[in-house]
Amino acid sequence: MKVDVLLGLQWGDEGKGKIVDVLTPQYDIIARFQGGPNAGHTLEFEGIKHVLHTIPSGIFREGVINLVGNGVVIDPVIFQKELEKLAPFKIDIKSRLLISKKAHLILPTHRLLDAASENAKGKNKIGSTLKGIGPTYMDKTGRNGLRVGDIFSPNFKEKYDSLVEKHVGILKHYEGFEYNLVELEGPWMEGIETLRQLPAVDSEHYLNAAIKSGKKILAEGAQGTMLDIDFGTYPFVTSSNTVTAGTCTGLGVAPNKIGKVIGIFKAYCTRVGSGPFPTELNDEVGELIRKEGHEFGATTGRPRRCGWIDIPQLKYAIMINGVTELSMMKADVLGCFESIKACTHYIINGEKVDYFPFDINDTEVTPVYEELPGWNCDLTQLTELDQAPKSLTDYVKYLEQKLEVPITVVSVGPDRKQTLTKEVPQVI
Ligand code: GDP
Ligand code: IMO
Ligand code: MG
């Protein structure tokens, strides 16, 4: 079997957690391949809302293994809190959750470095979630990092102390930055103890053996394509490869083992944190989308910036990821509009372009919109796409034509059940 991939095509928070949970019964293994607790993946069923940060979104389904891959960075403190939140649901974590020995650890000093670095950037802040993501990946590529496998080593404490010493040296350069490391270290060491109780595996071997034996695997992305370290709106990005290629390096799965690539996007667009966002609406329309969509960060609670859908941006993301099918999320949120807009082009330096340019941080990008009829009704009770208002099915067809990829899921609410599906057509 091949490994299917589900990932975000915009700036994150597209609804990955919900769709992974919906698709999990079709799979044997759900594997996160990058990112860390900067992610907040929300699932809703039986009237309960769950937010996961490090643990894959298949954890609530029986008989499915959830694997935290080598490309993920783990904060033991946040991880332990996630486990504690799951405790009331009586999930047998030890039989359902595996962690790669090669996943890197976020140290308390990584979080401090993240905060100090953001502080020093002043108005050029990335708007990081301050979970220590950047500094941890920097130590990974700088060949200084600590990995899950190291916690079983007799000289783990020595390795930890040596890295902390290095970090403390760097922190001295941030004048006026105060911190209390001892306070942070206690819970961190407790978290390490918890991690030691869980099965740490050579996940690349585990997954490749699973592929060979015909197991079905879904790779769960975090963040979104426009936050990718190489292809996103650099430098306002995260520090990992959020794209399909990240599955290969983040799980140890070869490119020829990748199957379907499910790209997920909102019927509009959001972004949280700093950085360019061509279709952002700084007006009452953007405000209304934020209100209707409850667009506040699942990890930080920050208000998300909102705007219309951006077709050149989505085309770019589809190209980079090799998307084979699409899920359109939060169609219900646009239910309050008589008409909606889709950005088809940009005007840059007086020229009309339909591709995503190299750098839009210092260049003025004016979106060109096409206005389309809205559905102007409540979609949340819909159970079949055939019963959807024509303006919604027309919007789906319009996007399929522009994006040249079939939309197989239309989501009309946060609950598992509020998910409309359609077969992949032979020809679009
Ligand atoms: P993720 O990071 O991609 O998993 O997405 P988040 O969980 O950060 O954000 C998506 C938010 O939208 C969550 O609060 C979900 O419960 C919610 N959501 C997902 N799908 C839908 C939908 O179709 N309609 C509505 N109204 N909310 C949705
Ligand atoms: P999920 O998986 C939305 C954003 C931050 C910031 C930038 C860098 O829930 O979609 P970092 O903490 O990685 O240094 O932050 O990336 N960001 C996200 N935005 N959803 C996420 O994850 C995000 N993870 C990071 O807001 O702008
Ligand atoms: Mg999220």
Coordinates of C-alpha atoms and ligand atoms in Angstrom, one line a residue:
M1 CA 0.0 0.0 0.0
K2 CA 1.0 3.6 -0.5
V3 CA 0.9 6.4 2.1
D4 CA -1.8 8.9 1.6
V5 CA -1.2 12.5 2.7
L6 CA -3.5 15.1 4.1
L7 CA -2.2 18.6 4.4
G8 CA -3.2 22.3 4.5
L9 CA -3.0 24.4 1.4
Q10 CA -3.3 27.8 3.0
W11 CA -1.8 29.4 6.1
G12 CA -2.8 26.6 8.5
D13 CA -6.0 25.9 10.5
E14 CA -7.8 24.7 7.4
G15 CA -9.6 21.9 9.4
K16 CA -7.0 19.1 9.1
G17 CA -7.8 17.7 12.5
K18 CA -11.5 17.3 11.6
I19 CA -10.9 15.6 8.3
V20 CA -8.1 13.3 9.6
D21 CA -10.6 12.2 12.3
V22 CA -13.3 11.6 9.7
L23 CA -11.0 9.6 7.4
T24 CA -9.3 7.5 10.2
P25 CA -11.7 4.5 10.0
Q26 CA -10.3 4.0 6.5
Y27 CA -6.7 3.6 7.8
D28 CA -4.5 1.5 10.1
I29 CA -2.0 4.1 11.0
I30 CA -2.1 7.9 11.3
A31 CA 1.3 9.6 11.3
R32 CA 2.2 13.2 11.9
F33 CA 5.3 14.1 9.9
Q34 CA 6.4 17.7 10.9
G35 CA 5.7 20.6 13.2
G36 CA 5.0 20.4 16.9
P37 CA 2.9 22.1 19.5
N38 CA 2.6 25.2 17.3
A39 CA -0.2 23.1 15.7
G40 CA -3.7 23.1 17.1
H41 CA -5.9 20.5 15.5
T42 CA -9.6 20.5 16.5
L43 CA -12.0 17.6 16.3
E44 CA -15.6 17.5 17.4
F45 CA -18.0 14.6 18.0
E46 CA -20.6 13.7 20.5
G47 CA -20.8 17.3 21.6
I48 CA -17.2 17.4 22.7
K49 CA -14.5 19.5 21.2
H50 CA -10.9 18.2 21.4
V51 CA -7.8 20.2 20.5
L52 CA -4.6 18.2 19.7
H53 CA -1.1 19.7 19.4
T54 CA 1.4 16.8 19.0
I55 CA -0.8 13.7 19.1
P56 CA -2.2 12.7 15.7
S57 CA -5.9 13.2 15.1
G58 CA -6.7 9.5 14.8
I59 CA -6.3 8.9 18.5
F60 CA -10.0 8.7 19.3
R61 CA -10.7 5.8 16.9
E62 CA -10.2 2.2 18.2
G63 CA -7.8 -0.1 16.5
V64 CA -5.7 2.6 14.8
I65 CA -2.1 3.3 15.6
N66 CA -1.1 7.0 15.9
L67 CA 2.6 7.7 15.2
V68 CA 4.5 10.9 16.0
G69 CA 7.2 10.9 13.2
N70 CA 10.8 11.8 13.2
G71 CA 10.0 15.2 11.6
V72 CA 8.0 16.3 14.5
V73 CA 9.4 18.3 17.4
I74 CA 8.0 17.4 20.9
D75 CA 7.7 19.5 24.0
P76 CA 7.4 17.0 26.8
V77 CA 5.4 19.5 29.0
I78 CA 2.7 20.1 26.3
F79 CA 2.7 16.5 25.4
Q80 CA 2.0 15.5 29.0
K81 CA -0.8 18.0 29.2
E82 CA -2.3 16.5 26.0
L83 CA -2.2 13.1 27.6
E84 CA -3.8 14.4 30.8
K85 CA -6.7 15.9 28.7
L86 CA -7.3 12.6 27.0
A87 CA -7.4 10.7 30.4
P88 CA -11.2 11.0 30.9
F89 CA -11.8 9.3 27.6
K90 CA -10.2 6.0 28.7
I91 CA -8.0 5.7 25.6
D92 CA -5.4 3.0 26.0
I93 CA -2.6 5.3 24.9
K94 CA 0.2 2.7 25.2
S95 CA -1.4 0.5 22.6
R96 CA -2.4 3.3 20.3
L97 CA 0.5 5.8 20.3
L98 CA 4.1 5.4 19.0
I99 CA 6.8 8.0 19.0
S100 CA 9.8 8.1 16.7
K101 CA 13.2 7.8 18.5
K102 CA 14.4 10.4 16.0
A103 CA 11.8 13.1 16.8
H104 CA 13.6 16.1 18.3
L105 CA 12.9 17.5 21.8
I106 CA 11.9 21.1 22.5
L107 CA 13.9 22.2 25.6
P108 CA 12.7 24.9 28.0
T109 CA 15.6 27.1 26.6
H110 CA 14.3 26.7 23.1
R111 CA 11.1 28.3 24.2
L112 CA 13.1 31.1 25.9
L113 CA 15.2 31.6 22.7
D114 CA 12.0 31.8 20.7
A115 CA 10.6 34.5 23.0
A116 CA 13.9 36.4 23.1
S117 CA 14.3 36.3 19.3
E118 CA 10.7 37.5 18.7
N119 CA 11.1 40.3 21.2
A120 CA 14.3 41.5 19.5
K121 CA 12.6 41.6 16.1
G122 CA 10.3 44.4 17.2
K123 CA 7.9 45.3 14.3
N124 CA 9.3 42.5 12.2
K125 CA 8.0 39.8 14.5
I126 CA 7.0 36.5 12.8
G127 CA 4.1 36.2 15.2
S128 CA 5.4 32.9 16.3
T129 CA 3.3 30.7 18.6
L130 CA 6.4 30.9 21.0
K131 CA 6.5 27.2 21.4
G132 CA 10.2 27.0 20.6
I133 CA 9.7 25.6 17.1
G134 CA 12.3 27.7 15.3
P135 CA 15.1 27.3 17.8
T136 CA 14.5 23.5 18.0
Y137 CA 14.6 23.0 14.2
M138 CA 17.7 25.3 14.2
D139 CA 19.4 22.9 16.6
K140 CA 18.3 20.0 14.5
T141 CA 19.9 21.4 11.4
G142 CA 22.8 22.8 13.4
R143 CA 23.4 19.2 14.7
N144 CA 23.1 20.1 18.3
G145 CA 19.6 18.7 19.0
L146 CA 18.4 16.2 21.5
R147 CA 16.1 13.4 20.3
V148 CA 13.5 11.1 21.9
G149 CA 16.0 8.2 21.6
D150 CA 18.5 10.1 23.8
I151 CA 16.2 10.1 26.8
F152 CA 17.0 6.4 27.3
S153 CA 20.8 7.1 27.2
P154 CA 22.7 7.0 30.6
N155 CA 24.3 10.3 29.8
F156 CA 21.1 12.1 28.8
K157 CA 21.4 14.6 31.6
E158 CA 24.9 15.5 30.5
K159 CA 23.7 16.0 26.9
Y160 CA 20.8 18.2 28.2
D161 CA 23.1 20.3 30.4
S162 CA 25.6 20.8 27.6
L163 CA 22.9 22.1 25.2
V164 CA 21.3 24.3 27.9
E165 CA 24.7 25.8 28.6
K166 CA 25.0 26.7 24.9
H167 CA 21.5 28.3 25.0
V168 CA 22.2 30.3 28.2
G169 CA 25.3 31.7 26.4
I170 CA 23.1 32.8 23.5
L171 CA 20.4 34.2 25.8
K172 CA 23.0 36.6 27.3
H173 CA 23.1 38.5 24.1
Y174 CA 19.5 39.5 24.4
E175 CA 19.8 42.4 26.7
G176 CA 17.1 42.8 29.3
F177 CA 15.6 39.4 28.6
E178 CA 14.8 37.9 32.0
Y179 CA 13.8 34.3 32.7
N180 CA 13.6 31.6 35.4
L181 CA 14.9 28.4 34.0
V182 CA 14.7 26.3 37.1
E183 CA 10.9 26.9 37.2
L184 CA 10.6 25.5 33.7
E185 CA 12.9 22.6 34.2
G186 CA 10.8 20.7 36.8
P187 CA 7.7 20.1 34.6
W188 CA 10.0 19.4 31.6
M189 CA 11.8 16.6 33.4
E190 CA 8.5 15.2 34.6
G191 CA 7.4 15.2 30.9
I192 CA 10.5 13.3 30.0
E193 CA 9.6 10.7 32.6
T194 CA 6.2 10.4 30.9
L195 CA 7.8 10.1 27.5
R196 CA 10.0 7.3 28.8
Q197 CA 6.9 5.2 29.6
L198 CA 5.6 5.3 26.0
P199 CA 6.8 3.1 23.1
A200 CA 9.7 4.8 21.3
V201 CA 10.3 3.2 17.9
D202 CA 12.4 3.2 14.9
S203 CA 9.5 4.7 13.0
E204 CA 11.0 4.6 9.5
H205 CA 11.4 0.8 9.9
Y206 CA 8.0 0.4 11.5
L207 CA 6.2 2.4 8.7
N208 CA 8.1 0.7 5.8
A209 CA 7.3 -2.7 7.2
A210 CA 3.6 -1.6 7.5
I211 CA 3.6 -0.5 3.9
K212 CA 5.0 -3.9 2.8
S213 CA 2.4 -5.8 4.8
G214 CA -0.5 -3.8 3.2
K215 CA -1.4 -1.5 6.1
K216 CA -3.1 1.7 5.2
I217 CA -1.3 4.8 6.3
L218 CA -2.4 8.5 6.4
A219 CA 0.2 11.1 6.9
E220 CA -1.2 14.2 8.8
G221 CA 0.4 17.5 8.0
A222 CA 0.5 20.5 10.4
Q223 CA 0.5 24.2 9.5
G224 CA -0.1 24.9 5.8
T225 CA 1.8 25.2 2.5
M226 CA 2.1 29.0 2.8
L227 CA 3.9 28.5 6.1
D228 CA 6.4 26.1 4.5
I229 CA 10.1 27.0 5.2
D230 CA 11.0 26.8 1.5
F231 CA 7.8 27.6 -0.3
G232 CA 5.8 29.8 2.1
T233 CA 5.8 33.6 2.5
Y234 CA 9.4 33.6 3.9
P235 CA 10.4 34.8 6.5
F236 CA 6.9 34.8 7.8
V237 CA 6.7 31.0 7.9
T238 CA 7.3 28.1 10.3
S239 CA 10.6 26.1 10.4
S240 CA 9.6 22.8 8.8
N241 CA 8.6 21.5 5.4
T242 CA 4.8 21.4 5.6
V243 CA 4.4 20.1 2.0
T244 CA 4.1 16.6 0.6
A245 CA 7.9 16.3 0.4
G246 CA 8.0 16.8 4.2
T247 CA 6.2 13.4 4.5
C248 CA 9.2 11.6 2.9
T249 CA 11.7 13.2 5.2
G250 CA 9.4 13.4 8.2
L251 CA 8.5 9.8 8.2
G252 CA 11.2 8.0 6.2
V253 CA 8.9 7.1 3.4
A254 CA 10.3 7.2 -0.2
P255 CA 8.6 9.4 -2.8
N256 CA 7.4 6.4 -4.8
K257 CA 5.4 5.3 -1.8
I258 CA 3.2 8.3 -1.7
G259 CA -0.4 7.7 -2.8
K260 CA -3.3 10.2 -2.7
V261 CA -2.5 13.7 -1.6
I262 CA -5.6 15.3 0.0
G263 CA -5.3 19.1 0.0
I264 CA -7.5 20.9 2.4
F265 CA -8.6 24.6 2.2
K266 CA -11.3 26.9 3.6
A267 CA -14.0 28.2 1.4
Y268 CA -12.4 31.6 2.2
C269 CA -8.9 32.2 3.7
T270 CA -7.3 32.9 7.1
R271 CA -3.9 33.6 8.5
V272 CA -2.7 34.0 12.1
G273 CA 0.5 35.9 13.0
S274 CA 2.4 38.4 10.8
G275 CA 3.2 38.3 7.1
P276 CA 1.6 39.0 3.8
F277 CA -1.9 37.9 3.0
P278 CA -3.1 39.3 -0.4
T279 CA -6.8 38.8 0.1
E280 CA -7.0 40.0 3.7
L281 CA -10.2 42.0 4.5
N282 CA -9.6 44.7 7.1
D283 CA -13.2 45.7 7.1
E284 CA -16.6 44.6 8.4
V285 CA -16.7 41.7 5.9
G286 CA -13.5 40.2 7.4
E287 CA -14.9 40.9 10.8
L288 CA -18.1 39.0 9.9
I289 CA -16.1 36.0 8.6
R290 CA -14.1 36.0 11.8
K291 CA -17.3 36.1 13.9
E292 CA -19.2 33.5 11.9
G293 CA -16.2 31.2 11.6
H294 CA -15.0 31.6 15.2
E295 CA -11.7 32.4 13.7
F296 CA -9.5 32.4 16.8
G297 CA -6.3 30.4 17.1
A298 CA -6.7 26.8 18.6
T299 CA -3.2 27.1 20.1
T300 CA -2.9 30.8 21.1
G301 CA -6.4 32.1 21.0
R302 CA -5.3 35.0 18.8
P303 CA -7.9 36.4 16.3
R304 CA -7.2 35.0 12.9
R305 CA -7.0 37.4 9.9
C306 CA -9.7 36.7 7.4
G307 CA -10.2 37.2 3.7
W308 CA -11.6 35.8 0.4
I309 CA -10.3 32.7 -1.2
D310 CA -7.2 33.2 -3.2
I311 CA -7.0 31.0 -6.4
P312 CA -3.4 31.8 -7.5
Q313 CA -2.3 30.9 -4.0
L314 CA -4.2 27.6 -4.0
K315 CA -2.9 26.7 -7.5
Y316 CA 0.6 27.3 -6.3
A317 CA 0.0 25.0 -3.2
I318 CA -1.6 22.3 -5.4
M319 CA 1.4 22.4 -7.7
I320 CA 4.0 22.1 -4.9
N321 CA 2.1 19.3 -3.2
G322 CA 0.9 17.2 -6.2
V323 CA -2.6 17.4 -4.8
T324 CA -4.9 14.7 -6.2
E325 CA -8.2 15.6 -4.3
L326 CA -9.5 18.6 -2.4
S327 CA -11.5 19.1 0.8
M328 CA -13.3 22.4 1.1
M329 CA -14.0 23.4 4.7
K330 CA -16.3 25.8 6.5
A331 CA -18.7 26.4 3.6
D332 CA -21.4 27.1 6.3
V333 CA -19.4 30.1 7.5
L334 CA -20.1 32.0 4.2
G335 CA -23.9 31.3 4.6
C336 CA -24.5 34.9 5.7
F337 CA -23.4 36.4 2.3
E338 CA -25.6 37.1 -0.7
S339 CA -22.6 37.2 -2.8
I340 CA -19.0 36.1 -2.3
K341 CA -15.7 36.8 -4.0
A342 CA -12.8 34.8 -5.3
C343 CA -9.4 36.3 -6.2
T344 CA -8.4 35.1 -9.7
H345 CA -5.4 37.3 -10.3
Y346 CA -3.2 39.9 -8.7
I347 CA -2.0 43.3 -10.0
I348 CA 1.6 43.8 -9.3
N349 CA 3.5 46.9 -10.5
G350 CA 0.6 47.6 -12.9
E351 CA 0.8 44.1 -14.4
K352 CA -1.9 41.4 -14.1
V353 CA -0.4 38.1 -12.9
D354 CA -2.0 34.8 -12.0
Y355 CA 0.9 33.1 -10.2
F356 CA 2.2 33.5 -6.6
P357 CA 5.2 35.9 -6.9
F358 CA 8.6 35.4 -5.2
D359 CA 8.3 38.0 -2.5
I360 CA 5.1 39.8 -1.6
N361 CA 6.5 41.3 1.7
D362 CA 7.7 44.5 0.2
T363 CA 5.6 44.6 -3.0
E364 CA 2.1 45.9 -3.2
V365 CA -0.2 43.1 -4.4
T366 CA -3.7 44.1 -5.4
P367 CA -6.1 41.1 -5.7
V368 CA -8.6 41.0 -8.7
Y369 CA -11.9 39.4 -7.7
E370 CA -14.7 37.7 -9.4
E371 CA -18.0 38.0 -7.7
L372 CA -20.2 34.9 -7.3
P373 CA -23.6 34.3 -5.9
G374 CA -23.6 33.3 -2.2
W375 CA -25.9 30.6 -0.8
N376 CA -27.2 32.9 1.9
C377 CA -28.6 30.1 4.0
D378 CA -27.8 27.7 6.8
L379 CA -25.9 24.6 5.6
T380 CA -25.2 23.0 8.9
Q381 CA -28.1 20.5 8.7
L382 CA -27.2 19.3 5.2
T383 CA -26.4 15.6 4.9
E384 CA -26.0 15.2 1.2
L385 CA -24.3 17.4 -1.3
D386 CA -27.2 16.8 -3.8
Q387 CA -29.4 18.7 -1.5
A388 CA -27.1 21.7 -1.3
P389 CA -28.2 25.0 -2.8
K390 CA -27.2 25.4 -6.5
S391 CA -25.0 28.4 -5.7
L392 CA -22.9 26.2 -3.4
T393 CA -22.5 23.3 -6.0
D394 CA -21.8 26.0 -8.6
Y395 CA -19.0 27.4 -6.3
V396 CA -17.6 23.8 -6.0
K397 CA -17.7 23.4 -9.8
Y398 CA -16.2 26.8 -10.3
L399 CA -13.2 26.0 -8.0
E400 CA -12.8 22.6 -9.5
Q401 CA -12.5 24.1 -13.0
K402 CA -10.0 26.8 -11.8
L403 CA -7.9 24.4 -9.7
E404 CA -8.1 21.4 -12.0
V405 CA -8.5 19.0 -9.0
P406 CA -11.8 17.4 -7.8
I407 CA -13.3 18.5 -4.5
T408 CA -14.4 15.3 -2.8
V409 CA -15.3 16.7 0.6
V410 CA -17.4 19.8 1.5
S411 CA -17.5 20.5 5.2
V412 CA -20.5 22.3 6.7
G413 CA -19.8 22.4 10.4
P414 CA -17.2 21.4 12.9
D415 CA -18.7 18.1 13.8
R416 CA -17.6 14.8 12.3
K417 CA -21.1 14.3 10.9
Q418 CA -21.2 17.7 9.2
T419 CA -19.2 16.4 6.3
L420 CA -20.5 16.0 2.7
T421 CA -18.6 13.7 0.3
K422 CA -18.6 13.1 -3.4
E423 CA -16.9 10.5 -5.5
V424 CA -13.8 11.4 -7.5
P425 CA -15.1 12.0 -11.1
Q426 CA -13.3 10.3 -13.9
V427 CA -13.0 13.6 -15.8
I428 CA -13.5 17.1 -14.5
Ligands
GDP1 P1 -6.4 22.6 11.8 O1 -5.3 23.2 12.5 O2 -6.2 22.5 10.3 O3 -6.7 21.2 12.3 O4 -7.7 23.5 12.0 P2 -8.1 24.2 13.4 O5 -8.6 23.1 14.3 O6 -7.0 25.0 14.0 O7 -9.2 25.2 13.0 C1 -10.3 24.8 12.3 C2 -11.5 25.3 13.1 O8 -12.7 25.2 12.3 C3 -11.8 24.4 14.3 O9 -12.4 25.2 15.3 C4 -12.8 23.4 13.8 O10 -13.7 22.9 14.8 C5 -13.6 24.3 12.9 N1 -14.2 23.6 11.7 C6 -13.7 22.6 10.9 N2 -14.5 22.4 9.9 C7 -15.5 23.3 10.0 C8 -16.6 23.5 9.2 O11 -16.9 23.0 8.1 N3 -17.5 24.5 9.6 C9 -17.3 25.2 10.7 N4 -18.1 26.2 11.1 N5 -16.2 25.0 11.5 C10 -15.3 24.0 11.1
IMO2 P1 -2.0 24.2 12.5 O1 -1.4 22.8 12.3 C1 -1.8 28.5 11.9 C2 2.1 30.4 12.3 C3 2.3 31.3 13.5 C4 3.4 32.2 12.9 C5 4.2 31.3 12.1 C6 5.5 30.8 12.8 O2 -3.0 24.3 13.6 O3 -2.6 24.6 11.2 P2 6.0 29.1 14.8 O4 5.3 28.9 16.1 O5 5.9 27.9 13.9 O6 7.4 29.7 14.9 O7 5.1 30.3 14.1 O8 3.4 30.2 11.7 N1 1.6 29.0 12.7 C7 0.4 28.6 12.5 N2 -0.7 29.2 12.0 N3 -1.9 27.2 12.2 C8 -0.8 26.5 12.6 O9 -0.8 25.2 12.8 C9 0.4 27.2 12.8 N4 1.6 26.9 13.3 C10 2.4 28.0 13.2 O10 1.1 32.0 13.8 O11 2.8 33.2 12.1
MG3 MG -4.9 24.8 13.9

